mmCIF file of C-alpha atoms in Angstrom:
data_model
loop_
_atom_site.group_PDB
_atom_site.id
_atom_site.type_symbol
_atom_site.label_atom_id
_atom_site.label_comp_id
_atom_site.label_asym_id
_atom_site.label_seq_id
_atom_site.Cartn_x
_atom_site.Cartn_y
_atom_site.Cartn_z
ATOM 1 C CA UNK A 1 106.512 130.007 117.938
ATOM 2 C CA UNK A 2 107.777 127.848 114.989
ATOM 3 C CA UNK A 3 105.759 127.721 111.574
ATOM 4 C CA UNK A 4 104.310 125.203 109.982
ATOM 5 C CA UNK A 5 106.303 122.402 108.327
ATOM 6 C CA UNK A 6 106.650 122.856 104.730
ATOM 7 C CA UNK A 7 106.848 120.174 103.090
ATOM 8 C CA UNK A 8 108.451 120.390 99.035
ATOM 9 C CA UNK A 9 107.656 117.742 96.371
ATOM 10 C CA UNK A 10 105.416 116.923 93.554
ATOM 11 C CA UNK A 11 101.730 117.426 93.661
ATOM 12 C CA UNK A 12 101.186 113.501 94.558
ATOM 13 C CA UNK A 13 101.917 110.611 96.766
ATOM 14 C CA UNK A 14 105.106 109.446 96.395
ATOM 15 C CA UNK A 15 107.628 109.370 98.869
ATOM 16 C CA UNK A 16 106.012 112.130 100.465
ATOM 17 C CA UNK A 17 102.992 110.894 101.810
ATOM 18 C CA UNK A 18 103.184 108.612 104.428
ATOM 19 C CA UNK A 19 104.843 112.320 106.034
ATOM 20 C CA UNK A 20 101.388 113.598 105.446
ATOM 21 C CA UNK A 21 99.839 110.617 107.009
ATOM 22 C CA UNK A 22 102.732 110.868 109.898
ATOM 23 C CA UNK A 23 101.775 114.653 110.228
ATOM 24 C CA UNK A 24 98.110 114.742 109.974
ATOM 25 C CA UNK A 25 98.178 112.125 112.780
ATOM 26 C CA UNK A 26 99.986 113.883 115.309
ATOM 27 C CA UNK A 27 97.250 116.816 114.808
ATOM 28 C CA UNK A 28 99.885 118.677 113.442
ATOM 29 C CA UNK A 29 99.248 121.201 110.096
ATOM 30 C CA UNK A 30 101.213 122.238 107.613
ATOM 31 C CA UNK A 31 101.376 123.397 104.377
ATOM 32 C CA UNK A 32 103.287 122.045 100.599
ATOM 33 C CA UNK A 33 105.224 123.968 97.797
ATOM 34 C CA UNK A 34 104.912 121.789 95.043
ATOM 35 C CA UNK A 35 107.243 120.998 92.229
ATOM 36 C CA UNK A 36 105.923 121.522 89.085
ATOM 37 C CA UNK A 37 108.790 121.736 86.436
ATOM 38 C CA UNK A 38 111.847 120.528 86.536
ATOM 39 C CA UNK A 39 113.622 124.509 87.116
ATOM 40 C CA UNK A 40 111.426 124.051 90.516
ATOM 41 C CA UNK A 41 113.546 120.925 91.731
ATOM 42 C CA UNK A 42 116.942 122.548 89.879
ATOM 43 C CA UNK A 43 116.314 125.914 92.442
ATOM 44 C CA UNK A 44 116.237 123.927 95.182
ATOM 45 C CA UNK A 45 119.301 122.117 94.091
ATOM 46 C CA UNK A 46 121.099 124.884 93.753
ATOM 47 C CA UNK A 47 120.369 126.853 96.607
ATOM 48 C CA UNK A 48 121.621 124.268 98.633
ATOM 49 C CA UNK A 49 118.006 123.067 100.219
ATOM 50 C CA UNK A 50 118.583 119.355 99.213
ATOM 51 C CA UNK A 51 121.417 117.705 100.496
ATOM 52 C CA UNK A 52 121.432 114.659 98.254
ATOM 53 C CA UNK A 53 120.111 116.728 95.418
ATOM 54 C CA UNK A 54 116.420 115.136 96.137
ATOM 55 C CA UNK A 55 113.338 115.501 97.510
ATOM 56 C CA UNK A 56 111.183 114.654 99.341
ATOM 57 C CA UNK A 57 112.595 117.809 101.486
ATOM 58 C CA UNK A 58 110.553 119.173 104.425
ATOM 59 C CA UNK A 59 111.118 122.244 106.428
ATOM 60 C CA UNK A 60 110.585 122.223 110.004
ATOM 61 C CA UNK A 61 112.036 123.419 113.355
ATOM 62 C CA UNK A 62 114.695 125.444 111.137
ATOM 63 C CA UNK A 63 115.888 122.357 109.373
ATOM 64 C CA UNK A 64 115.932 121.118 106.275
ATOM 65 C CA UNK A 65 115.738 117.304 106.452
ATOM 66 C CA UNK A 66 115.447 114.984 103.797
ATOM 67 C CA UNK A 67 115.546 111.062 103.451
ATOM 68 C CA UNK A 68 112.046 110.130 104.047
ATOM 69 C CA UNK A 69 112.995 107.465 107.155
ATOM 70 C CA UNK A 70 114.998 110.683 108.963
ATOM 71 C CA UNK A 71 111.748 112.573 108.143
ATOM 72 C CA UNK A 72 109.427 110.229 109.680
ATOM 73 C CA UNK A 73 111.809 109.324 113.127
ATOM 74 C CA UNK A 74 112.000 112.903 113.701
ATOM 75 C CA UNK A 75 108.346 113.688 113.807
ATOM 76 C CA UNK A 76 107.500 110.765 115.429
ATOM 77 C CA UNK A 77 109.905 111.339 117.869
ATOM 78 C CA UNK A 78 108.376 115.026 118.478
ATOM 79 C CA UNK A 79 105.185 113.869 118.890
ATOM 80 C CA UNK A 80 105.455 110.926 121.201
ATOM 81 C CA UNK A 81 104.543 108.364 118.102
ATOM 82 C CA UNK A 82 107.551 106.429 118.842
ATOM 83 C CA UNK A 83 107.608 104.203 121.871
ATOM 84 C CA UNK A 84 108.313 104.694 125.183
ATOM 85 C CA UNK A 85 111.995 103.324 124.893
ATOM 86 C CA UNK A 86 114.508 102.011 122.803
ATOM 87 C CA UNK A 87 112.898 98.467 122.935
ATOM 88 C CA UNK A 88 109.927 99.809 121.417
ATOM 89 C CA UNK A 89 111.059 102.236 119.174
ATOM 90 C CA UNK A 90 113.102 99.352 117.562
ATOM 91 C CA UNK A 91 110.215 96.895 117.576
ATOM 92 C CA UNK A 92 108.215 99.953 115.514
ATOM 93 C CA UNK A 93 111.181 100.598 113.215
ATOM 94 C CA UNK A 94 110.835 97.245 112.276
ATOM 95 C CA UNK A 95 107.725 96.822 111.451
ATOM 96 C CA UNK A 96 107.814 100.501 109.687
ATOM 97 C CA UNK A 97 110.707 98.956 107.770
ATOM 98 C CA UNK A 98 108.130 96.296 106.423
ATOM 99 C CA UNK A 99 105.325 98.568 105.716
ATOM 100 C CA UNK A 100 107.830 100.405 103.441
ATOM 101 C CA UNK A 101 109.086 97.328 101.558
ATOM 102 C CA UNK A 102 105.423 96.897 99.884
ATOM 103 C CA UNK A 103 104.508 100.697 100.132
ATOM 104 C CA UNK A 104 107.032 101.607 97.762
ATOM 105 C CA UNK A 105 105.807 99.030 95.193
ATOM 106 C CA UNK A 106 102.436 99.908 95.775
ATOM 107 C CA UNK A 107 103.294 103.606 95.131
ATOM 108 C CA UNK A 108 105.348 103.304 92.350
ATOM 109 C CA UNK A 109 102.840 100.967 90.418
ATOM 110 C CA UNK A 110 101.109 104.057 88.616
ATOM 111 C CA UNK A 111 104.613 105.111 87.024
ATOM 112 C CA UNK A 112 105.203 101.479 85.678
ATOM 113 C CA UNK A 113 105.085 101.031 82.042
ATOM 114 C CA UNK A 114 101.678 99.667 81.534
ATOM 115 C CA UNK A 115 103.289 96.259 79.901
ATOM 116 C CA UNK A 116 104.468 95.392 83.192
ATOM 117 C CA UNK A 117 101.654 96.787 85.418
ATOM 118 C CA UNK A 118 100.138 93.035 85.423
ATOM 119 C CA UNK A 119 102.863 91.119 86.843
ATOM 120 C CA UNK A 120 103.498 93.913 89.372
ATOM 121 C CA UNK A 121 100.016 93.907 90.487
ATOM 122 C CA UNK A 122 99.963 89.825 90.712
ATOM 123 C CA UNK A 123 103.096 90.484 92.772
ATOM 124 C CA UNK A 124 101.274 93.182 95.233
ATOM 125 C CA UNK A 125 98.486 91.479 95.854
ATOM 126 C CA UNK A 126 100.759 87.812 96.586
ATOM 127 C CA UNK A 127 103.156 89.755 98.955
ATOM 128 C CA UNK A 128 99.928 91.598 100.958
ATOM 129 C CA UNK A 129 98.971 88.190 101.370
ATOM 130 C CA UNK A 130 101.413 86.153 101.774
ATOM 131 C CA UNK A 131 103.812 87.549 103.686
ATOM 132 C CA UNK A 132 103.249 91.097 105.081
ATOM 133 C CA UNK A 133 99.519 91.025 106.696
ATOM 134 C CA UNK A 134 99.785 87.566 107.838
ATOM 135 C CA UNK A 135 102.390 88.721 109.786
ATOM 136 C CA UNK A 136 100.810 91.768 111.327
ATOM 137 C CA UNK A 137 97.729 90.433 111.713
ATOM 138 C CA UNK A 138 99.795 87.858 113.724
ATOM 139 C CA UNK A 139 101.367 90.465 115.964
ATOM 140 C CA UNK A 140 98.024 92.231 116.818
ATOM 141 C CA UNK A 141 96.604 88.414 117.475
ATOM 142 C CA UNK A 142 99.884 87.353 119.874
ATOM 143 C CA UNK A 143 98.797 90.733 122.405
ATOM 144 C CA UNK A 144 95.396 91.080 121.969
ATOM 145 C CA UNK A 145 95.989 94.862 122.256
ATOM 146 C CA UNK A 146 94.768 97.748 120.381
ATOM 147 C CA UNK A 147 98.124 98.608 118.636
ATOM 148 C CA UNK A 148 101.286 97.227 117.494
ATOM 149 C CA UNK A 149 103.717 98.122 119.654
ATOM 150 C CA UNK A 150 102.970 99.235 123.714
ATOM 151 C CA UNK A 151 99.374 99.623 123.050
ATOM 152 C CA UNK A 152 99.253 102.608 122.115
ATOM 153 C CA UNK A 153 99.193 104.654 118.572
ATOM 154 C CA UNK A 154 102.851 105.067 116.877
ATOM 155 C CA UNK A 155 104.159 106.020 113.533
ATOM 156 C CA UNK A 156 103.759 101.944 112.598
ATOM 157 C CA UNK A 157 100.080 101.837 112.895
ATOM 158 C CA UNK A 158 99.731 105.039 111.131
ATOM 159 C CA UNK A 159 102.083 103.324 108.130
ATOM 160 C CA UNK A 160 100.664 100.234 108.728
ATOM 161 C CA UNK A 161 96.899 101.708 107.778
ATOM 162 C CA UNK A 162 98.030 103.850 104.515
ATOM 163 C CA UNK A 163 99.292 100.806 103.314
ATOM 164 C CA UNK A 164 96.437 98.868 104.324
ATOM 165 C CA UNK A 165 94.211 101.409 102.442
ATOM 166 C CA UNK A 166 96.060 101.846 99.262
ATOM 167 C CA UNK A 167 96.206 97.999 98.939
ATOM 168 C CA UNK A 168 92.723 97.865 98.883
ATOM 169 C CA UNK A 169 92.494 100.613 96.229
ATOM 170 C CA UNK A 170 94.550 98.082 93.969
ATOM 171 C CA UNK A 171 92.697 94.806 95.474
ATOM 172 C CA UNK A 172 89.463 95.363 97.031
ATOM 173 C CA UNK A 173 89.219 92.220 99.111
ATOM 174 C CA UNK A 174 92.706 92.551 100.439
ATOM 175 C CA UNK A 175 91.647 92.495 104.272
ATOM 176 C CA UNK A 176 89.193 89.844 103.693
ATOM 177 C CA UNK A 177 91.349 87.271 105.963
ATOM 178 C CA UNK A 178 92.426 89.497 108.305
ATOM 179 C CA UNK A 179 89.922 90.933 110.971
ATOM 180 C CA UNK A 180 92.721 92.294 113.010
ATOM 181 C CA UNK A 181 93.889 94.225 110.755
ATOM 182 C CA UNK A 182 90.524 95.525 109.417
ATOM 183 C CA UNK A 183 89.622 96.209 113.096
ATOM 184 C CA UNK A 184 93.430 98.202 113.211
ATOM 185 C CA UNK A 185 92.057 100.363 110.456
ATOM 186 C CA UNK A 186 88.909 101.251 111.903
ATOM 187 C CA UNK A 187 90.474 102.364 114.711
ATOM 188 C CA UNK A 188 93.259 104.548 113.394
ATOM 189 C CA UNK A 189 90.545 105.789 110.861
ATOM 190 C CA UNK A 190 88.336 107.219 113.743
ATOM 191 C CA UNK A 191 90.720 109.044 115.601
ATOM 192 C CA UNK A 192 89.695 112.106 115.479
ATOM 193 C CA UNK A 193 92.991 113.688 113.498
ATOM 194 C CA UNK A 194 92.839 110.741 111.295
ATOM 195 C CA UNK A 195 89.529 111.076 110.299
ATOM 196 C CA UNK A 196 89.912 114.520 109.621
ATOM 197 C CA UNK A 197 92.966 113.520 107.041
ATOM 198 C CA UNK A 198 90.349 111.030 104.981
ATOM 199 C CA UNK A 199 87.913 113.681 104.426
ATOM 200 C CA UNK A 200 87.451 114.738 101.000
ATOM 201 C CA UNK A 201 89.496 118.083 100.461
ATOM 202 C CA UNK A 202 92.288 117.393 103.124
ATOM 203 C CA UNK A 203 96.307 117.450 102.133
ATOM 204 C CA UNK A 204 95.630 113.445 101.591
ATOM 205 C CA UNK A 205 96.460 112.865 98.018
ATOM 206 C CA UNK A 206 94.639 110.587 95.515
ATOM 207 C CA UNK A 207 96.010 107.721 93.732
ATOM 208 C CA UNK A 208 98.124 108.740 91.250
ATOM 209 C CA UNK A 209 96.130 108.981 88.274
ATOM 210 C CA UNK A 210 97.894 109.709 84.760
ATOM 211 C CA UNK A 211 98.413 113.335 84.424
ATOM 212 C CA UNK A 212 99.566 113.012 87.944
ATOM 213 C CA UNK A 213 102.542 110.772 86.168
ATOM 214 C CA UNK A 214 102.891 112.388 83.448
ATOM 215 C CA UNK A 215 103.085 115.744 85.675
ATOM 216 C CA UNK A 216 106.269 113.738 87.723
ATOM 217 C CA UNK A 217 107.938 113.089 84.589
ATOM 218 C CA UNK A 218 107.968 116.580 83.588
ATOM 219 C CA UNK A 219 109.981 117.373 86.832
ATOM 220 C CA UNK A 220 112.249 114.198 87.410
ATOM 221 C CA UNK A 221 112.809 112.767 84.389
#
């Protein structure tokens, strides 16, 4: 029987954890070897784990895969959180593309300079808005099902509510036009695995709080 994934990065969100999210989803557990110097990330490097030299890298089924979207397909793909064909499975990589466009600003906002923290946040909160949960909201709206794609869970709901919840982390009242979408994360949040994930003391990591930064400087920069 294979082991549990292992998956190697910094002791924080990143890149790294909508993989958690993907993971604790599909019921599936596994355990992290974090980085915590840069001679941690310079091992791996040279042992010839990381093929582009970065992480996030995660160990599973006696590979070592890294790019976060190859991450993602594969375990989605493993555990039947990717559509039923390739209709669907395009339909969820596109809306998974989307999710990531404001995920990564929304992750990255903690490691901004703190003179330009303002207008990023102003820019968050008008993209969320604007453009991205309009639009999903819309999609749940034009089905009337229970998920986005096939009605039934993939890996774009399960992006689609971290995103939703560490939006509202930066802007409370985020899903305060969008019942859809608060319904969508009700849901997801009571499946059983799910809920599990959000309890305190799971592999679910925090927002990134400033020794948390100042902890991924240590190792990347």
């Amino acid at each position: 029987m294979a082991g549990k994934p292992v998956l190697h990065y910094f002791d924080g969100r990143g890149r790294m954890e909508p993989v958690r999210w993907l993971l604790a989803a599909a019921g599936v557990e596994f355990e992290e070897k974090f980085l915590k110097t840069r001679d941690d990330l310079a091992r791996l490097r040279n042992d010839g784990s990381l093929m582009f030299q970065q992480v996030p890298m995660v160990e599973i089924d006696g590979m070592k895969l890294v790019q976060t979207k190859a991450i993602l397909n594969y375990i989605a793909s493993k555990y039947n959180l990717y559509g039923k064909d390739m209709k669907e499975r395009a339909i969820i990589d596109m809306y998974a593309e989307g999710v990531a466009d404001l995920e990564l600003m929304v992750l990255y906002f903690p490691h901004m300079p703190p003179g330009e923290k303002d207008a990023a946040l102003a820019t968050i909160k008008d993209k969320a808005q604007n453009r991205y949960f309009p639009a999903y909201e819309k999609v749940l709206k034009s089905h009337g099902q229970d998920y986005l794609v096939g009605n039934r869970l993939s890996r774009a709901d399960v992006y689609l509510v971290e995103l939703l919840y560490h939006v509202e982390e930066l802007d409370p009242s985020a899903l305060a036009n969008f019942p859809l979408l608060k319904a969508l994360r009700t849901r997801v949040s009571n499946l059983p695995t799910v809920k599990k994930f959000l309890q305190p003391g799971s592999q679910r990591k925090p927002f990134d709080d400033a020794e948390c930064v100042e902890s991924a400087k240590k190792i990347f920069s």
